[in-house]
Coordinates of C-alpha atoms and ligand atoms in Angstrom, one line a residue:
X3 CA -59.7 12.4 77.0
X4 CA -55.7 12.3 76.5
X5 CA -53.2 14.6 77.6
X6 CA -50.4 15.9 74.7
X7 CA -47.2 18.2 74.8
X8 CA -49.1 19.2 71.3
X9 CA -52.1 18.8 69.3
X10 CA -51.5 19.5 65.6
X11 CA -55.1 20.8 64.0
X12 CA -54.9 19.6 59.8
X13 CA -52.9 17.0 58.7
X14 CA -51.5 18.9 55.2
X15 CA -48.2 19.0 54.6
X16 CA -47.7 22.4 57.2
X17 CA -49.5 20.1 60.3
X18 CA -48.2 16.4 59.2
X19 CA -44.3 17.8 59.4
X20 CA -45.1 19.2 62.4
X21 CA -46.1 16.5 64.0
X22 CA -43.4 14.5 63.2
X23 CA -41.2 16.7 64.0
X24 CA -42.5 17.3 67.3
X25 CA -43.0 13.7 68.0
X26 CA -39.1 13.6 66.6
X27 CA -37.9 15.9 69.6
X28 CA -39.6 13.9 72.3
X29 CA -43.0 15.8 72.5
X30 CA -46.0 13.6 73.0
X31 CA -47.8 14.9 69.7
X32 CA -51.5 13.9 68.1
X33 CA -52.7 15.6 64.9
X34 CA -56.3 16.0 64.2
X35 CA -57.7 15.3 60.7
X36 CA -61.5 15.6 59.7
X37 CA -61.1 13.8 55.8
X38 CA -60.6 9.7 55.8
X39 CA -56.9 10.1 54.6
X40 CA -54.1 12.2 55.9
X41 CA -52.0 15.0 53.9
X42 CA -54.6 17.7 53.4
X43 CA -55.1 19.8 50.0
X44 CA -51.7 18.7 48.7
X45 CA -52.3 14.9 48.8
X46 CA -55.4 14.6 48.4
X47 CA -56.6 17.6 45.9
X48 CA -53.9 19.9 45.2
X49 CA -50.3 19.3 44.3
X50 CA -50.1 15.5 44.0
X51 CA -53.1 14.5 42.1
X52 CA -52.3 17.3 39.7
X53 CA -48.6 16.0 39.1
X54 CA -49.9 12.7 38.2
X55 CA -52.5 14.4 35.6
X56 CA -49.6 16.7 34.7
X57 CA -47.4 13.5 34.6
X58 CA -49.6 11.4 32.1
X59 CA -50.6 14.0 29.8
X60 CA -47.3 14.9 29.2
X61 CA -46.4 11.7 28.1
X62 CA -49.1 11.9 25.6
X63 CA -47.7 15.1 24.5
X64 CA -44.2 13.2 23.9
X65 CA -46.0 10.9 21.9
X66 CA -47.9 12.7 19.9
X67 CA -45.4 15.5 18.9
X68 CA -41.8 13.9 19.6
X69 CA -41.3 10.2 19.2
X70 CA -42.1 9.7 15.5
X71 CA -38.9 11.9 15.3
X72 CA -36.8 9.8 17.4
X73 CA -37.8 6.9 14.9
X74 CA -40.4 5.8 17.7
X75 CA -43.2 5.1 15.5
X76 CA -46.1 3.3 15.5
X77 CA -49.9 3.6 17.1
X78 CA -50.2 6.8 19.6
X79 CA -51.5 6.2 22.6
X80 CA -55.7 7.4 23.3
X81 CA -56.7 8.5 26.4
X82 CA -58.6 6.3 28.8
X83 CA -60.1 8.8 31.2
X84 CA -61.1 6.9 33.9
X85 CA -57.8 5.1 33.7
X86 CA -56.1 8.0 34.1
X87 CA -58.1 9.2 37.0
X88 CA -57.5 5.8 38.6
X89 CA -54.0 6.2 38.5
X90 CA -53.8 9.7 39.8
X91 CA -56.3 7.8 42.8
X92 CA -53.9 5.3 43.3
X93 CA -50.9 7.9 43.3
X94 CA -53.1 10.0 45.9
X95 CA -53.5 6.7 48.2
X96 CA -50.0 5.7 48.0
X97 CA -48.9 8.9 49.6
X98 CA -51.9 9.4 52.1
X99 CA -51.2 6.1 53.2
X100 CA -47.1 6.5 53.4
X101 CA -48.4 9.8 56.0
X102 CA -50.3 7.2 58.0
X103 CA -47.0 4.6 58.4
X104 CA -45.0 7.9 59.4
X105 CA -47.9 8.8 61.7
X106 CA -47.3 4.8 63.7
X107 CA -44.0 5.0 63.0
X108 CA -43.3 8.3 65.4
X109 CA -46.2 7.2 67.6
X110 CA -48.3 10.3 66.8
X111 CA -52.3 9.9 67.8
X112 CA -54.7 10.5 64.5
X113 CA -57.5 12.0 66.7
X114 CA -60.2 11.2 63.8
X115 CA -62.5 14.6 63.1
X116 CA -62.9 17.8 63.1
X117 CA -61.3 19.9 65.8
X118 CA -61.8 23.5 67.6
X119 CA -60.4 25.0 70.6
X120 CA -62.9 25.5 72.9
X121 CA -60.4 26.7 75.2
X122 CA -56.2 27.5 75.3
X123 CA -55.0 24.4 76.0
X124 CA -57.8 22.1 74.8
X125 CA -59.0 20.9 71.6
X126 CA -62.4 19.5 71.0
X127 CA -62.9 17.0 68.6
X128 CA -66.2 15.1 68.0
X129 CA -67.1 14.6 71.9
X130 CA -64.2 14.1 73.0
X131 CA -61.6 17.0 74.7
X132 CA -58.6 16.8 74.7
X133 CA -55.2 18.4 76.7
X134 CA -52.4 19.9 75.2
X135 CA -49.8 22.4 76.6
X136 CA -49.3 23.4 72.8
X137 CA -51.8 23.7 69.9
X138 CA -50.6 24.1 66.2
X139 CA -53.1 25.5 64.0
X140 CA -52.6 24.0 60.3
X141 CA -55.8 24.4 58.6
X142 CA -54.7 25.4 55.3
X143 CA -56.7 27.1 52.7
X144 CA -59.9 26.7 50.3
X145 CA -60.5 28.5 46.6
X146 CA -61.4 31.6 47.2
X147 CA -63.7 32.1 44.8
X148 CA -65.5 35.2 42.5
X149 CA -68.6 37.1 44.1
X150 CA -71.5 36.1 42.5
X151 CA -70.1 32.8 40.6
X152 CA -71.5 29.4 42.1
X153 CA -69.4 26.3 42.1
X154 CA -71.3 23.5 41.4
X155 CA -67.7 21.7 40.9
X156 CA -69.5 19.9 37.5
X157 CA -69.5 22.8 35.5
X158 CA -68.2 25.2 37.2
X159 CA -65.1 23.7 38.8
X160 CA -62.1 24.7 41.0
X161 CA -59.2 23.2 40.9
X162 CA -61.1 20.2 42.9
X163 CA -63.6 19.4 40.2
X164 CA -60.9 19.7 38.1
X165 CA -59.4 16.6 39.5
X166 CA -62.2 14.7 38.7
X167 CA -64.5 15.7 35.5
X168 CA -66.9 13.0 34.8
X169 CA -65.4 13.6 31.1
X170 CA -62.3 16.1 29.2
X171 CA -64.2 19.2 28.1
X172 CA -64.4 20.3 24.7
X173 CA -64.1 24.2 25.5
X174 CA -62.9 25.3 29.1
X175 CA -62.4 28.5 30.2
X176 CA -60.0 29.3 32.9
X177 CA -60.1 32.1 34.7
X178 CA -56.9 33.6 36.3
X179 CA -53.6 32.8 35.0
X180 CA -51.8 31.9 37.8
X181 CA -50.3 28.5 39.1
X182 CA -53.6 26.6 39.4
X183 CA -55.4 28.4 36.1
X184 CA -51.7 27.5 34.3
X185 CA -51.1 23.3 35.3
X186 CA -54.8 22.6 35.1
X187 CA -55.1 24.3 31.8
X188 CA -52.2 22.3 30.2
X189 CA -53.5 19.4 31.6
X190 CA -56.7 19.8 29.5
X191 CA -55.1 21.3 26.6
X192 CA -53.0 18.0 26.3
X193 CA -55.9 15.8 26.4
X194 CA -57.1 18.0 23.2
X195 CA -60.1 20.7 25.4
X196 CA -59.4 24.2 23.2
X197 CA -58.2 26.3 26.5
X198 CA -59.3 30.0 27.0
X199 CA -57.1 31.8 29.8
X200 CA -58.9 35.1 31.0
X201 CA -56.7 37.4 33.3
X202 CA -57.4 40.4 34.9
X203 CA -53.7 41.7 34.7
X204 CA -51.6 42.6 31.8
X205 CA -49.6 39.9 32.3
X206 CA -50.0 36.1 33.4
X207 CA -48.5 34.7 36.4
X208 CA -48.5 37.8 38.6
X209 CA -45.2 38.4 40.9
X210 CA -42.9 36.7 38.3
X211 CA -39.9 37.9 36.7
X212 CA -41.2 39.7 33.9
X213 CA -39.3 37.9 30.9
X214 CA -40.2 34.3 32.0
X215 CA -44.2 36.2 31.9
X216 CA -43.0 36.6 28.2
X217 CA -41.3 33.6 27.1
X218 CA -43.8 31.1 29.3
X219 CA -46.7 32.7 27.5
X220 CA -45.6 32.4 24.1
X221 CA -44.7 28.6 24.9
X222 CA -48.1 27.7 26.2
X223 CA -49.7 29.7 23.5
X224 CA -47.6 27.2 21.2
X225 CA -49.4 24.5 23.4
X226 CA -52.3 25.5 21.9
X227 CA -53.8 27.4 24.9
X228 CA -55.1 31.2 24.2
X229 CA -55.1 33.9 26.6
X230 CA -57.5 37.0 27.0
X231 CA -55.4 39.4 29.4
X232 CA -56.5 42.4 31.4
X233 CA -59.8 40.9 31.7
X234 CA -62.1 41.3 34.7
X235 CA -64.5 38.6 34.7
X236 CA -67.9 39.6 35.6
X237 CA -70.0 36.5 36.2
X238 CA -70.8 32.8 34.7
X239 CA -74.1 31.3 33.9
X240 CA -75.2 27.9 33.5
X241 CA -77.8 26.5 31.7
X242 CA -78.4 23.0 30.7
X243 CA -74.7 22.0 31.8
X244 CA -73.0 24.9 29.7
X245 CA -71.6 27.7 30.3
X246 CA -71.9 30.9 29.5
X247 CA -68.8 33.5 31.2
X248 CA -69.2 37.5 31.1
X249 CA -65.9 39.5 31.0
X250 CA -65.0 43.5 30.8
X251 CA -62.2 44.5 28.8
X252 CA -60.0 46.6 31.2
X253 CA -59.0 48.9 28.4
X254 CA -61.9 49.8 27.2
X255 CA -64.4 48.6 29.8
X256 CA -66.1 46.5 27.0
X257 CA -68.3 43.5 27.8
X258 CA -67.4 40.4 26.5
X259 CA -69.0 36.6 26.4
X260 CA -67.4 33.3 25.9
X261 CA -69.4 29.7 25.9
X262 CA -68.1 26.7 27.5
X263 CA -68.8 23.2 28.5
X264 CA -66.4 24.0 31.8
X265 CA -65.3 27.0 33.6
X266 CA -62.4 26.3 36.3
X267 CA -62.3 29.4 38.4
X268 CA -58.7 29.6 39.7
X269 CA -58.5 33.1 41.2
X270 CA -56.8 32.5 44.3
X271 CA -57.4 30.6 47.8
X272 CA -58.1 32.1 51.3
X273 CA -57.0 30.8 54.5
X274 CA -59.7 28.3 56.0
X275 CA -59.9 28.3 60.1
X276 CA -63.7 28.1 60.2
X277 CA -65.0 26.4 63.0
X278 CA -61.8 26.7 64.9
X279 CA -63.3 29.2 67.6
X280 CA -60.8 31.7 66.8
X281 CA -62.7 34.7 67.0
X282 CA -64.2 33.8 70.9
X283 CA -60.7 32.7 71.9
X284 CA -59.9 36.2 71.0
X285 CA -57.3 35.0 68.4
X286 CA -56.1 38.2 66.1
X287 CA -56.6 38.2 62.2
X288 CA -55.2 40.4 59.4
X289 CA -57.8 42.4 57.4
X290 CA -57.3 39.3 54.3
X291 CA -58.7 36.6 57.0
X292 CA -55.1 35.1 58.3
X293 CA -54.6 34.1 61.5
X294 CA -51.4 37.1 63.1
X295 CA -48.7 35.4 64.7
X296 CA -45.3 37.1 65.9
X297 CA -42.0 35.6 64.6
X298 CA -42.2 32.3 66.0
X299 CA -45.9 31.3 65.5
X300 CA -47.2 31.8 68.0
X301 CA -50.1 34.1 68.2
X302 CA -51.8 36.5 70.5
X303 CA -53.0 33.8 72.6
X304 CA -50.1 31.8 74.5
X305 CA -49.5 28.2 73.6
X306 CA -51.9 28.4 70.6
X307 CA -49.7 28.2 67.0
X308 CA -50.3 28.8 63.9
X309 CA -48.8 28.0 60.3
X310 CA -49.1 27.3 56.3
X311 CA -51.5 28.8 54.5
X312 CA -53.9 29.9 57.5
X313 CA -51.2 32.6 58.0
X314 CA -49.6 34.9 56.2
X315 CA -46.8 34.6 52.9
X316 CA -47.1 32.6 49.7
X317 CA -49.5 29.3 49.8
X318 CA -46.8 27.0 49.1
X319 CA -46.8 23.2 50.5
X320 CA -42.8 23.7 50.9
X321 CA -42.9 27.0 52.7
X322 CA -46.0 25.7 55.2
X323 CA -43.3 22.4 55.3
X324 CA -40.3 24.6 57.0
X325 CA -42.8 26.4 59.0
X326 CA -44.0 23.2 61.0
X327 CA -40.5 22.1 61.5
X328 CA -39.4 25.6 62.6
X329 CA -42.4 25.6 65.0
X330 CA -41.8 22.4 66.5
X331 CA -38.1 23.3 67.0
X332 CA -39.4 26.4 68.7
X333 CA -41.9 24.5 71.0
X334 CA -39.0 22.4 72.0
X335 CA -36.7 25.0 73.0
X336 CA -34.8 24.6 70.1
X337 CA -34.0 27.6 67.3
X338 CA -36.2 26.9 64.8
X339 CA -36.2 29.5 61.8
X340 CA -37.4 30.1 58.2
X341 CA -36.1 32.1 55.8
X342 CA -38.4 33.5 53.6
X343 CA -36.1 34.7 51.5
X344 CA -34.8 31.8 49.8
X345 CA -38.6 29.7 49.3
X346 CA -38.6 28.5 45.9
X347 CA -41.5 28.2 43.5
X348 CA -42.2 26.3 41.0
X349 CA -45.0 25.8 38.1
X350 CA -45.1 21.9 37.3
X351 CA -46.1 23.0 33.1
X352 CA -43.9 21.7 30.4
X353 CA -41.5 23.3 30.8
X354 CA -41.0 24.1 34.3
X355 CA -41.0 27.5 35.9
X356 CA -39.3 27.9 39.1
X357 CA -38.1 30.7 40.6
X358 CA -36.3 32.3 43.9
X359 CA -35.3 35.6 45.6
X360 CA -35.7 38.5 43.7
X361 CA -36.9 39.5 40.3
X362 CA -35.4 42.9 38.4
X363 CA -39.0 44.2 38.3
X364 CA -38.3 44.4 42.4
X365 CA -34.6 45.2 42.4
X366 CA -34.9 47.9 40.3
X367 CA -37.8 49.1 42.3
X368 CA -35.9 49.1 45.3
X369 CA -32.8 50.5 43.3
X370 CA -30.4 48.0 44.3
X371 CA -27.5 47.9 41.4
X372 CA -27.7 44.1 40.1
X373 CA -26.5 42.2 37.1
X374 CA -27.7 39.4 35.2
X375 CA -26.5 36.1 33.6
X376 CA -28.7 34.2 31.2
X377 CA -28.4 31.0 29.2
X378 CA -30.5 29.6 26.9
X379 CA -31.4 25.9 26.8
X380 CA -30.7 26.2 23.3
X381 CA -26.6 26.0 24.2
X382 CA -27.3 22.6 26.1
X383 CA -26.6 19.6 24.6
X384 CA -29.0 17.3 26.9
X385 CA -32.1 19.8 26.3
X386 CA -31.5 20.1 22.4
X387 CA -31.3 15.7 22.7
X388 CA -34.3 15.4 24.9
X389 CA -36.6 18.4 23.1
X390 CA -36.4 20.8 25.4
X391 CA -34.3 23.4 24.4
X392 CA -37.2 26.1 25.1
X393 CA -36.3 28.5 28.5
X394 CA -33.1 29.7 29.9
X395 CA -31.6 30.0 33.2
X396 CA -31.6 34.1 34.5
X397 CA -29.5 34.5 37.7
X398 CA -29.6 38.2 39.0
X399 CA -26.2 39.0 41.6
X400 CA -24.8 42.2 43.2
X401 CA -23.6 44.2 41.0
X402 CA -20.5 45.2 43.1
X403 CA -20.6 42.1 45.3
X404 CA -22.1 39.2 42.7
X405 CA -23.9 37.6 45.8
X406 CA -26.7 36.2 43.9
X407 CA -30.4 37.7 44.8
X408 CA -32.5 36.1 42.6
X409 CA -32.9 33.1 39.8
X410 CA -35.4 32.1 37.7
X411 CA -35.4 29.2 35.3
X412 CA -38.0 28.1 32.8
X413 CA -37.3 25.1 30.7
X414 CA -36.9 21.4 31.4
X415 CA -36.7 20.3 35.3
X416 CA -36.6 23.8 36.5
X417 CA -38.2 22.8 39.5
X418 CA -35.6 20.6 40.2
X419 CA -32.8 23.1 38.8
X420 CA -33.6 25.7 41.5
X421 CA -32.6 23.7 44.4
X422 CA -28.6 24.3 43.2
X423 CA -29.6 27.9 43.7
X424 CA -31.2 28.2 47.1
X425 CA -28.7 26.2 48.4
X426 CA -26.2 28.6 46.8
X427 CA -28.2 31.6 48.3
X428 CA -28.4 30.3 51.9
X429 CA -24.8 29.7 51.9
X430 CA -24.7 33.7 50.7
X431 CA -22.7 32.6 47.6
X432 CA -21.4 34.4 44.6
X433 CA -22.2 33.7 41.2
X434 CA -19.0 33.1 41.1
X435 CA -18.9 30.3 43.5
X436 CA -21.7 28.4 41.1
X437 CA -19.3 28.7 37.9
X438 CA -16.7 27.8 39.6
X439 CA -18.3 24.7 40.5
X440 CA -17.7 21.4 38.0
X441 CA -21.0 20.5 37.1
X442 CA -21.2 17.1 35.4
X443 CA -21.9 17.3 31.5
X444 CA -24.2 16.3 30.0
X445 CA -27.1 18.1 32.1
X446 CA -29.2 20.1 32.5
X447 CA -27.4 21.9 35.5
X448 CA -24.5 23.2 33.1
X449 CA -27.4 25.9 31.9
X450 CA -27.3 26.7 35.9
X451 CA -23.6 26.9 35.8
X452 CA -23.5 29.1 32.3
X453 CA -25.5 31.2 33.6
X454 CA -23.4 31.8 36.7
X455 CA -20.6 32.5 34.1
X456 CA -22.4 34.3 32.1
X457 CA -22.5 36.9 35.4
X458 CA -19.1 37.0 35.2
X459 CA -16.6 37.0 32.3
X460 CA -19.5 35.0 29.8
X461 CA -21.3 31.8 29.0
X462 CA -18.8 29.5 27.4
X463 CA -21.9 28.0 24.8
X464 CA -23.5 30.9 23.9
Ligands
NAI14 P1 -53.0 32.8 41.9 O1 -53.1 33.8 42.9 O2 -51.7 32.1 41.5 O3 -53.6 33.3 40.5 C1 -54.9 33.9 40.4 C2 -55.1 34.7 39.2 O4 -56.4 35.1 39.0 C3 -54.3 36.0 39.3 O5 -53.4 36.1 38.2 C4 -55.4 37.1 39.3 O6 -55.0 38.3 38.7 C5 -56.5 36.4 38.5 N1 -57.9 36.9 38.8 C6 -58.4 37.2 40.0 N2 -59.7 37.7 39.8 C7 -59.9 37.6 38.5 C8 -61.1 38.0 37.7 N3 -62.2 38.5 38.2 N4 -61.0 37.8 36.3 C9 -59.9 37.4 35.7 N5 -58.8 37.0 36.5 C10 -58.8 37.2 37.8 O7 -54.1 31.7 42.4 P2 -54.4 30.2 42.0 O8 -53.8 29.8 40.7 O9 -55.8 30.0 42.2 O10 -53.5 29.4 43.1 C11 -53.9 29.6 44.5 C12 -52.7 29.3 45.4 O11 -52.3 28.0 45.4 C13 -51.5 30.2 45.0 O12 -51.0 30.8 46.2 C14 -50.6 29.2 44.4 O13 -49.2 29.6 44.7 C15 -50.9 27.9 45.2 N6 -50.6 26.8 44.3 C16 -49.3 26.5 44.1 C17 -48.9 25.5 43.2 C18 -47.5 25.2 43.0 O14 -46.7 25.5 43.8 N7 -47.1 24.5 41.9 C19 -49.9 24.7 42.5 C20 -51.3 25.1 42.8 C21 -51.6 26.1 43.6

């Protein structure tokens, strides 16, 4: 038994930053982790395994549909799947091992298992109990799921199977259109699987601004993947390793079949905190199973924390990232603080869709006067040289004040593009400010900047 200023419970990227950021301020920290590597869903089945997938296959697509063009000719590259998995493997132990050095490195204890809180102020984990003043709960999430639809992660796969098919599907159906449904699907669609999308709303990628829904569909359905919309799916059967998936037309409450060899059901995550205790330490929940904390945290019971995706707000790596830090800080006696306003996210497709603040579904629903400046990728010399001219740049300001409330960028690197943005937005900045900024030329930040001007007096490419 050891005694700790805190004991972080999940090692994702929510616990691992807290830690180290804990054991950064002077707080004698462990972290308890139940899989052989550190870095939870994110590194180890989520967003870095993915990338690499996303990675490779779109250097495939480059290949296949853009070098000849650039006078790169010659034999296209065929897809070695168990190389490819390999390499996503070795991308995954790479990072879970770079956790591990920064683990030694800030002298933080891996406490090797699975933990639960038998009491405030003690963790449990294997036989051994341990002390600390301070317990962080960072359990993350797991797919939620469909009632009635059994995951046998072969043939019918989340997005975990999905990182590892014994072979590249002929015909997968994805249900759900958001993030997960969206990457994985590309992923497949690359490597030549004909992709059905079913989604029960109207649109895909629920919550977005509505003419990124528009454009980003048309561009995947150029990438060959075809989408059934306001589609409640019903149930999936399996027999003899195929599949057979029952939907209902919303319109017209129709029922509908589809056969194929996978099914990746990618309708959303819940929060996992199972075998945590929770419920006997008295710990309150919200009704959609996440764990209540006040401003700073912490919950109903003192001293026991809780962050990421076990509470509530969107399940993003990044946001769980500034809420371990801002925990720490606060256990510390420092100021820590997250502003929810200003968390980007982004869909690693080709192209990119990232996005932050508001959308003008949301502005106009709250009736708040706004304007907007867009620019097409088409007006930027790097995009149109590098083929990706598809997307725009949409940044939405005050109509009286031109404080910007919102972007959102789909084309190439938006992910990367957004940051200009939310840096722009903590600062409270104009559009103004942006345009008035020298950006260098040529890149793919001068579509930021046009579309700052284009919120002002106009684009000067357009
Ligand atoms: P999601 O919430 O993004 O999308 C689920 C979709 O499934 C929704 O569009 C929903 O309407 C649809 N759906 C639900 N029930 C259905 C039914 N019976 N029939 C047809 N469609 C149905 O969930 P997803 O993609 O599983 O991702 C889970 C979480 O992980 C999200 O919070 C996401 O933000 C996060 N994530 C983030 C990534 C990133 O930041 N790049 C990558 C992967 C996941």
């Amino acid at each position: 038994m050891a005694s700790y200023d805190v004991i972080v419970i999940g090692s994702g990227p929510g616990g691992y930053v807290a830690a180290i950021r804990c054991a950064q301020l002077g707080l004698r920290t462990a972290c308890v982790e139940g899989r052989d590597t550190l870095g939870g869903t994110c590194l180890n089945i989520g967003c870095i395994p993915s990338k690499a997938l996303l990675h490779a296959t779109h250097m495939l697509h480059e290949a296949e549909h853009n070098f000849a063009a650039m006078g790169l000719k010659g034999k296209t590259p065929t897809v070695d799947w168990k190389q490819m998995l390999s390499y996503k493997d070795e991308v995954i132990g790479q990072n879970t091992k770079g956790i591990e050095f920064l683990f030694k490195k800030n002298k933080i204890d891996w406490l090797k298992g699975w933990g639960s809180i038998p009491s405030a102020g003690k963790v449990a984990v294997g036989d051994d109990t341990h002390e600390a003043k301070h317990i962080i709960v960072a359990t993350g999430s797991v797919p939620s799921g469909l009632p009635g639809i059994e995951i046998d992660e072969k043939t019918v796969i989340t997005s975990t199977g999905a990182l590892e098919l014994g072979k590249i599907p002929k015909k997968l159906v994805v249900i759900g259109a958001g993030v997960i449904g969206l990457e994985l699907g590309s992923v497949y669609a690359r490597l030549g699987a004909e992709v059905q999308v079913i989604e029960y709303l109207e649109t895909i990628t629920p919550g977005m601004d509505g003419e990124v829904q528009k454009t980003f569909q048309k561009l995947l359905t150029k990438q060959g993947l075809s989408f059934t919309l306001g589609a409640a799916v019903q149930g999936v059967e399996v027999t003899r390793g195929k599949a057979t998936v029952t939907y209902r037309a919303r319109k017209d409450d129709s029922e509908h079949t589809l056969e194929a060899d996978t099914v990746l059901v990618a309708t959303g995550r819940k929060p996992y905190t199972d075998g945590l205790g929770l419920a006997d330490l008295g710990v309150e929940m919200t009704d959609r199973g996440q764990i209540r904390t006040d401003a700073h945290w912490q919950t109903n019971v003192k001293g026991i924390y809780a962050i990421g995706d076990a509470v509530t707000g969107p399940m993003l790596a990044h946001k769980a990232e500034d809420e371990g830090m801002a925990t720490a800080e606060v256990i510390a006696g420092k100021a820590g603080h997250v502003n929810y306003g200003v968390i980007p996210a982004v869909i690693y497709t080709h192209p990119e869709v990232a996005s932050v603040g508001k959308t003008e579904e949301e502005l106009k629903k709250d009736g708040h006067a706004y304007k907007v400046g867009k620019f097409s990728f088409m007006g930027n010399g790097r995009a149109k040289a590098n083929f990706a001219a598809d997307g725009f740049v949409k940044i939405i300001a005050d109509k009286n004040t031109d404080r910007i409330l919102g972007a959102h960028i789909i084309g190439p690197m938006a992910g990367d593009l957004i940051h200009e943005l939310c840096v722009a937005m903590e600062f409270g900045a104009a559009a103004q400010d942006v345009a008035l900024t020298c950006h260098a030329h040529p890149t793919y930040s001068e579509a930021v900047r046009e579309a700052a001007l284009a919120c002002g007096d106009g684009a000067i490419h357009m």
